[in-house]
CSV table of C-alpha atoms in Angstrom, one decimal:
chain,number,residue,atom,x,y,z
A,282,GLY,CA,-2.3,159.6,113.8
A,283,ALA,CA,-2.9,159.6,117.6
A,284,VAL,CA,0.3,161.2,118.6
A,285,VAL,CA,0.9,162.4,122.2
A,286,SER,CA,3.8,164.6,123.0
A,287,GLN,CA,5.4,165.6,126.3
A,288,HIS,CA,7.7,168.5,127.1
A,289,PRO,CA,10.3,168.5,128.4
A,290,SER,CA,11.6,165.0,127.8
A,291,TRP,CA,13.9,165.4,130.8
A,292,VAL,CA,14.5,168.0,133.5
A,293,ILE,CA,16.8,168.4,136.4
A,294,CYS,CA,15.9,170.8,139.1
A,295,LYS,CA,16.9,171.8,142.6
A,296,SER,CA,15.0,170.6,145.7
A,297,GLY,CA,12.3,173.1,146.5
A,298,THR,CA,11.6,174.4,143.0
A,299,SER,CA,8.6,173.7,140.8
A,300,VAL,CA,8.5,172.0,137.5
A,301,LYS,CA,5.8,172.0,134.8
A,302,ILE,CA,5.4,169.2,132.4
A,303,GLU,CA,3.1,169.5,129.3
A,304,CYS,CA,1.2,166.8,127.6
A,305,ARG,CA,-0.3,167.5,124.2
A,306,SER,CA,-2.4,165.5,121.8
A,307,LEU,CA,-1.1,166.5,118.4
A,308,ASP,CA,-3.7,165.2,116.0
A,309,PHE,CA,-6.8,164.5,118.0
A,310,GLN,CA,-9.0,166.0,120.7
A,311,ALA,CA,-8.5,164.4,124.1
A,312,THR,CA,-11.4,164.7,126.5
A,313,THR,CA,-9.6,162.7,129.1
A,314,MET,CA,-5.9,162.6,129.9
A,315,PHE,CA,-4.2,160.5,132.5
A,316,TRP,CA,-0.9,161.1,134.4
A,317,TYR,CA,1.1,158.1,135.5
A,318,ARG,CA,4.4,157.8,137.3
A,319,GLN,CA,7.0,155.0,136.9
A,320,PHE,CA,9.8,154.4,139.3
A,321,PRO,CA,12.8,152.3,138.1
A,322,LYS,CA,11.9,148.7,137.4
A,323,GLN,CA,8.3,149.4,138.5
A,324,SER,CA,5.1,149.5,136.6
A,325,LEU,CA,3.2,152.6,135.6
A,326,MET,CA,1.1,153.8,138.5
A,327,LEU,CA,-1.9,156.1,137.9
A,328,MET,CA,-1.5,159.5,139.7
A,329,ALA,CA,-4.6,161.4,138.4
A,330,THR,CA,-7.3,161.6,135.8
A,331,SER,CA,-7.7,164.9,134.0
A,332,ASN,CA,-10.8,165.9,132.2
A,333,GLU,CA,-11.0,169.0,130.1
A,334,GLY,CA,-12.6,171.9,131.9
A,335,SER,CA,-13.0,170.2,135.3
A,336,LYS,CA,-10.8,169.4,138.3
A,337,ALA,CA,-8.5,166.5,138.2
A,338,THR,CA,-9.3,163.3,140.1
A,339,TYR,CA,-6.3,162.1,142.2
A,340,GLU,CA,-5.5,158.6,143.2
A,341,GLN,CA,-5.3,157.7,146.9
A,342,GLY,CA,-1.9,158.8,148.3
A,343,VAL,CA,-1.2,161.4,145.6
A,344,GLU,CA,-1.1,164.9,147.1
A,345,LYS,CA,-3.2,167.2,144.9
A,346,ASP,CA,-1.6,170.3,146.4
A,347,LYS,CA,1.8,169.0,145.3
A,348,PHE,CA,0.9,167.7,141.9
A,349,LEU,CA,-1.2,170.4,140.2
A,350,ILE,CA,-3.0,169.3,137.1
A,351,ASN,CA,-4.6,171.7,134.6
A,352,HIS,CA,-6.5,170.5,131.6
A,353,ALA,CA,-7.3,173.8,130.0
A,354,SER,CA,-8.0,172.6,126.5
A,355,LEU,CA,-8.9,169.5,124.5
A,356,THR,CA,-5.3,169.1,123.5
A,357,LEU,CA,-3.3,170.2,126.5
A,358,SER,CA,-2.9,169.0,130.1
A,359,THR,CA,-0.1,170.2,132.4
A,360,LEU,CA,1.3,168.6,135.5
A,361,THR,CA,3.2,170.9,137.9
A,362,VAL,CA,5.3,169.3,140.6
A,363,THR,CA,5.5,172.0,143.3
A,364,SER,CA,8.3,172.2,145.8
A,365,ALA,CA,9.9,169.1,144.3
A,366,HIS,CA,12.1,166.9,146.5
A,367,PRO,CA,14.5,164.0,145.5
A,368,GLU,CA,11.8,161.4,146.2
A,369,ASP,CA,9.7,163.0,143.4
A,370,SER,CA,12.4,162.0,140.9
A,371,SER,CA,10.7,159.6,138.5
A,372,PHE,CA,9.5,159.0,135.0
A,373,TYR,CA,6.2,160.9,134.4
A,374,ILE,CA,4.0,159.7,131.5
A,375,CYS,CA,0.8,161.0,130.3
A,376,SER,CA,-1.8,159.3,128.1
A,377,ALA,CA,-4.8,160.6,126.2
A,378,ILE,CA,-8.1,159.2,125.1
A,379,SER,CA,-9.6,160.4,121.9
A,380,SER,CA,-13.1,161.7,122.1
A,381,GLY,CA,-14.0,159.6,119.1
A,382,ARG,CA,-12.4,156.3,120.3
A,383,ALA,CA,-12.7,155.8,124.1
A,384,ASP,CA,-11.3,152.3,124.2
A,385,GLU,CA,-7.7,153.2,123.1
A,386,GLN,CA,-5.2,155.1,125.2
A,387,PHE,CA,-2.2,156.7,123.6
A,388,PHE,CA,0.9,157.4,125.6
A,389,GLY,CA,3.4,160.2,125.5
A,390,PRO,CA,7.1,159.6,125.4
A,391,GLY,CA,7.5,160.4,129.1
A,392,THR,CA,9.4,163.1,131.1
A,393,ARG,CA,12.3,162.1,133.3
A,394,LEU,CA,12.4,164.3,136.4
A,395,THR,CA,15.5,164.4,138.5
A,396,VAL,CA,15.4,166.5,141.7
A,397,LEU,CA,18.8,167.2,143.2
B,75,GLN,CA,-2.9,140.2,146.1
B,76,LYS,CA,-2.1,142.7,143.4
B,77,GLU,CA,-4.8,143.3,140.7
B,78,VAL,CA,-2.4,142.4,137.9
B,79,GLU,CA,0.5,140.0,138.3
B,80,GLN,CA,3.3,139.8,135.7
B,81,ASP,CA,6.6,138.0,136.0
B,82,PRO,CA,9.3,140.7,135.6
B,83,GLY,CA,11.8,138.2,134.1
B,84,PRO,CA,14.3,138.9,132.7
B,85,LEU,CA,13.6,136.5,129.8
B,86,SER,CA,16.4,135.7,127.4
B,87,VAL,CA,15.8,133.9,124.1
B,88,PRO,CA,17.8,133.3,120.9
B,89,GLU,CA,16.7,135.0,117.7
B,90,GLY,CA,13.9,133.1,116.0
B,91,ALA,CA,12.4,131.7,119.2
B,92,ILE,CA,8.7,131.8,120.1
B,93,VAL,CA,8.2,134.0,123.2
B,94,SER,CA,5.3,133.6,125.6
B,95,LEU,CA,4.5,136.4,128.0
B,96,ASN,CA,1.7,136.2,130.5
B,97,CYS,CA,-0.3,138.1,133.1
B,98,THR,CA,-2.9,137.0,135.6
B,99,TYR,CA,-5.5,139.3,137.2
B,100,SER,CA,-8.0,139.2,140.0
B,101,ASN,CA,-10.7,141.7,138.9
B,102,SER,CA,-13.4,139.9,137.0
B,103,ALA,CA,-14.7,143.3,135.8
B,104,PHE,CA,-11.8,143.8,133.4
B,105,GLN,CA,-13.0,143.8,129.8
B,106,TYR,CA,-10.2,145.6,127.9
B,107,PHE,CA,-6.8,144.0,127.7
B,108,MET,CA,-3.7,145.5,126.1
B,109,TRP,CA,-0.1,144.7,125.6
B,110,TYR,CA,2.4,147.6,125.4
B,111,ARG,CA,6.1,147.6,124.5
B,112,GLN,CA,8.4,150.0,126.3
B,113,TYR,CA,11.9,150.7,125.4
B,114,SER,CA,14.3,152.1,128.0
B,115,ARG,CA,13.4,155.6,129.0
B,116,LYS,CA,10.5,155.8,126.5
B,117,GLY,CA,6.8,155.9,126.7
B,118,PRO,CA,4.7,152.6,126.2
B,119,GLU,CA,3.7,151.8,122.7
B,120,LEU,CA,0.5,149.9,122.1
B,121,LEU,CA,1.1,146.5,120.5
B,122,MET,CA,-2.2,144.6,120.9
B,123,TYR,CA,-5.6,145.4,122.1
B,124,THR,CA,-8.3,142.8,122.9
B,125,TYR,CA,-11.8,143.3,124.1
B,126,SER,CA,-13.2,140.5,126.3
B,127,SER,CA,-12.1,136.9,125.6
B,128,GLY,CA,-10.5,135.4,122.5
B,129,ASN,CA,-7.5,135.6,120.3
B,130,LYS,CA,-6.1,138.3,118.1
B,131,GLU,CA,-3.3,138.1,115.7
B,132,ASP,CA,-1.2,140.9,114.1
B,133,GLY,CA,1.8,139.8,112.2
B,134,ARG,CA,4.2,138.0,114.5
B,135,PHE,CA,2.2,138.9,117.6
B,136,THR,CA,-0.8,136.9,119.0
B,137,ALA,CA,-2.8,138.0,122.0
B,138,GLN,CA,-5.0,135.6,124.0
B,139,VAL,CA,-7.5,136.4,126.7
B,140,ASP,CA,-9.0,133.7,128.9
B,141,LYS,CA,-11.4,135.4,131.2
B,142,SER,CA,-12.5,132.2,132.9
B,143,SER,CA,-9.0,131.8,134.1
B,144,LYS,CA,-8.2,135.5,134.4
B,145,TYR,CA,-5.2,134.9,132.3
B,146,ILE,CA,-3.8,136.8,129.3
B,147,SER,CA,-0.9,136.0,127.0
B,148,LEU,CA,1.2,137.5,124.3
B,149,PHE,CA,3.0,135.3,121.9
B,150,ILE,CA,5.8,136.6,119.7
B,151,ARG,CA,6.8,134.4,116.8
B,152,ASP,CA,10.2,134.5,115.1
B,153,SER,CA,11.6,136.8,117.7
B,154,GLN,CA,14.1,139.4,116.6
B,155,PRO,CA,16.7,141.4,118.5
B,156,SER,CA,14.6,144.5,117.9
B,157,ASP,CA,11.9,142.9,120.0
B,158,SER,CA,14.2,143.3,123.0
B,159,ALA,CA,12.2,145.6,125.4
B,160,THR,CA,9.9,145.5,128.4
B,161,TYR,CA,6.4,144.2,127.7
B,162,LEU,CA,3.6,145.5,129.9
B,163,CYS,CA,0.2,144.1,130.1
B,164,ALA,CA,-2.6,146.5,131.0
B,165,MET,CA,-6.3,146.2,131.5
B,166,SER,CA,-9.4,148.1,132.5
B,167,GLY,CA,-13.0,147.5,133.2
B,168,GLN,CA,-14.5,150.3,131.1
B,169,ALA,CA,-13.6,152.2,128.0
B,170,GLY,CA,-12.2,155.5,128.7
B,171,THR,CA,-10.8,154.7,132.1
B,172,ALA,CA,-7.3,154.5,133.4
B,173,LEU,CA,-5.3,151.3,132.9
B,174,ILE,CA,-4.0,149.0,135.5
B,175,PHE,CA,-0.6,147.8,134.5
B,176,GLY,CA,1.5,144.7,135.2
B,177,LYS,CA,5.0,145.2,136.3
B,178,GLY,CA,6.4,144.4,132.9
B,179,THR,CA,8.5,141.6,131.6
B,180,THR,CA,12.0,142.4,130.3
B,181,LEU,CA,12.8,140.4,127.1
B,182,SER,CA,16.2,140.1,125.5
B,183,VAL,CA,16.5,138.4,122.1
B,184,SER,CA,20.1,137.6,121.2
B,185,SER,CA,21.3,137.2,117.6
């Protein structure tokens, strides 16, 4: 149980285009999802916290107009990177917390974004 | 000072060795401590979870938390080549909040 999926697993896009990444909790309801970013040989850094039915909370330095987050249901959150640039190339990982077990966080497999 | 410090390694050991991985932290409010394993280009996989201080054992893995020293450890007994991965410590102050991660330690176990 407690499986989180992400789609796509990798994506290559041209500079200036937008990319949408989906995060789904497959077998549980997630009231809260988190979006992290990981650059090579670096740790996971929190980008934003996404709560179902409300606006996402962004960390300092993360542009909310560039990284659009939508948590439309208890099993789906999406991250849209708008007008992507090469410096946005990174590994994007989501995690989800079950409404029944708030102390454990389950991570998706990640999405590798390369912007040319 | 970063909130969570972790030596990135790399750490290379022979098969069967005991591995010790450590993190220090500065925020005394942290109560939840986790160890994740991450293979290259994959998402983190939860290995061990500890609340507050103490030890926890699961098979070949033992997690220790010393809140007085703000120091956590993960021990791997009888290490195997399949244990080769990056190990991330993570912690938070409250259940249901985002995790603060260490940089990760890259472990290589040779057969």
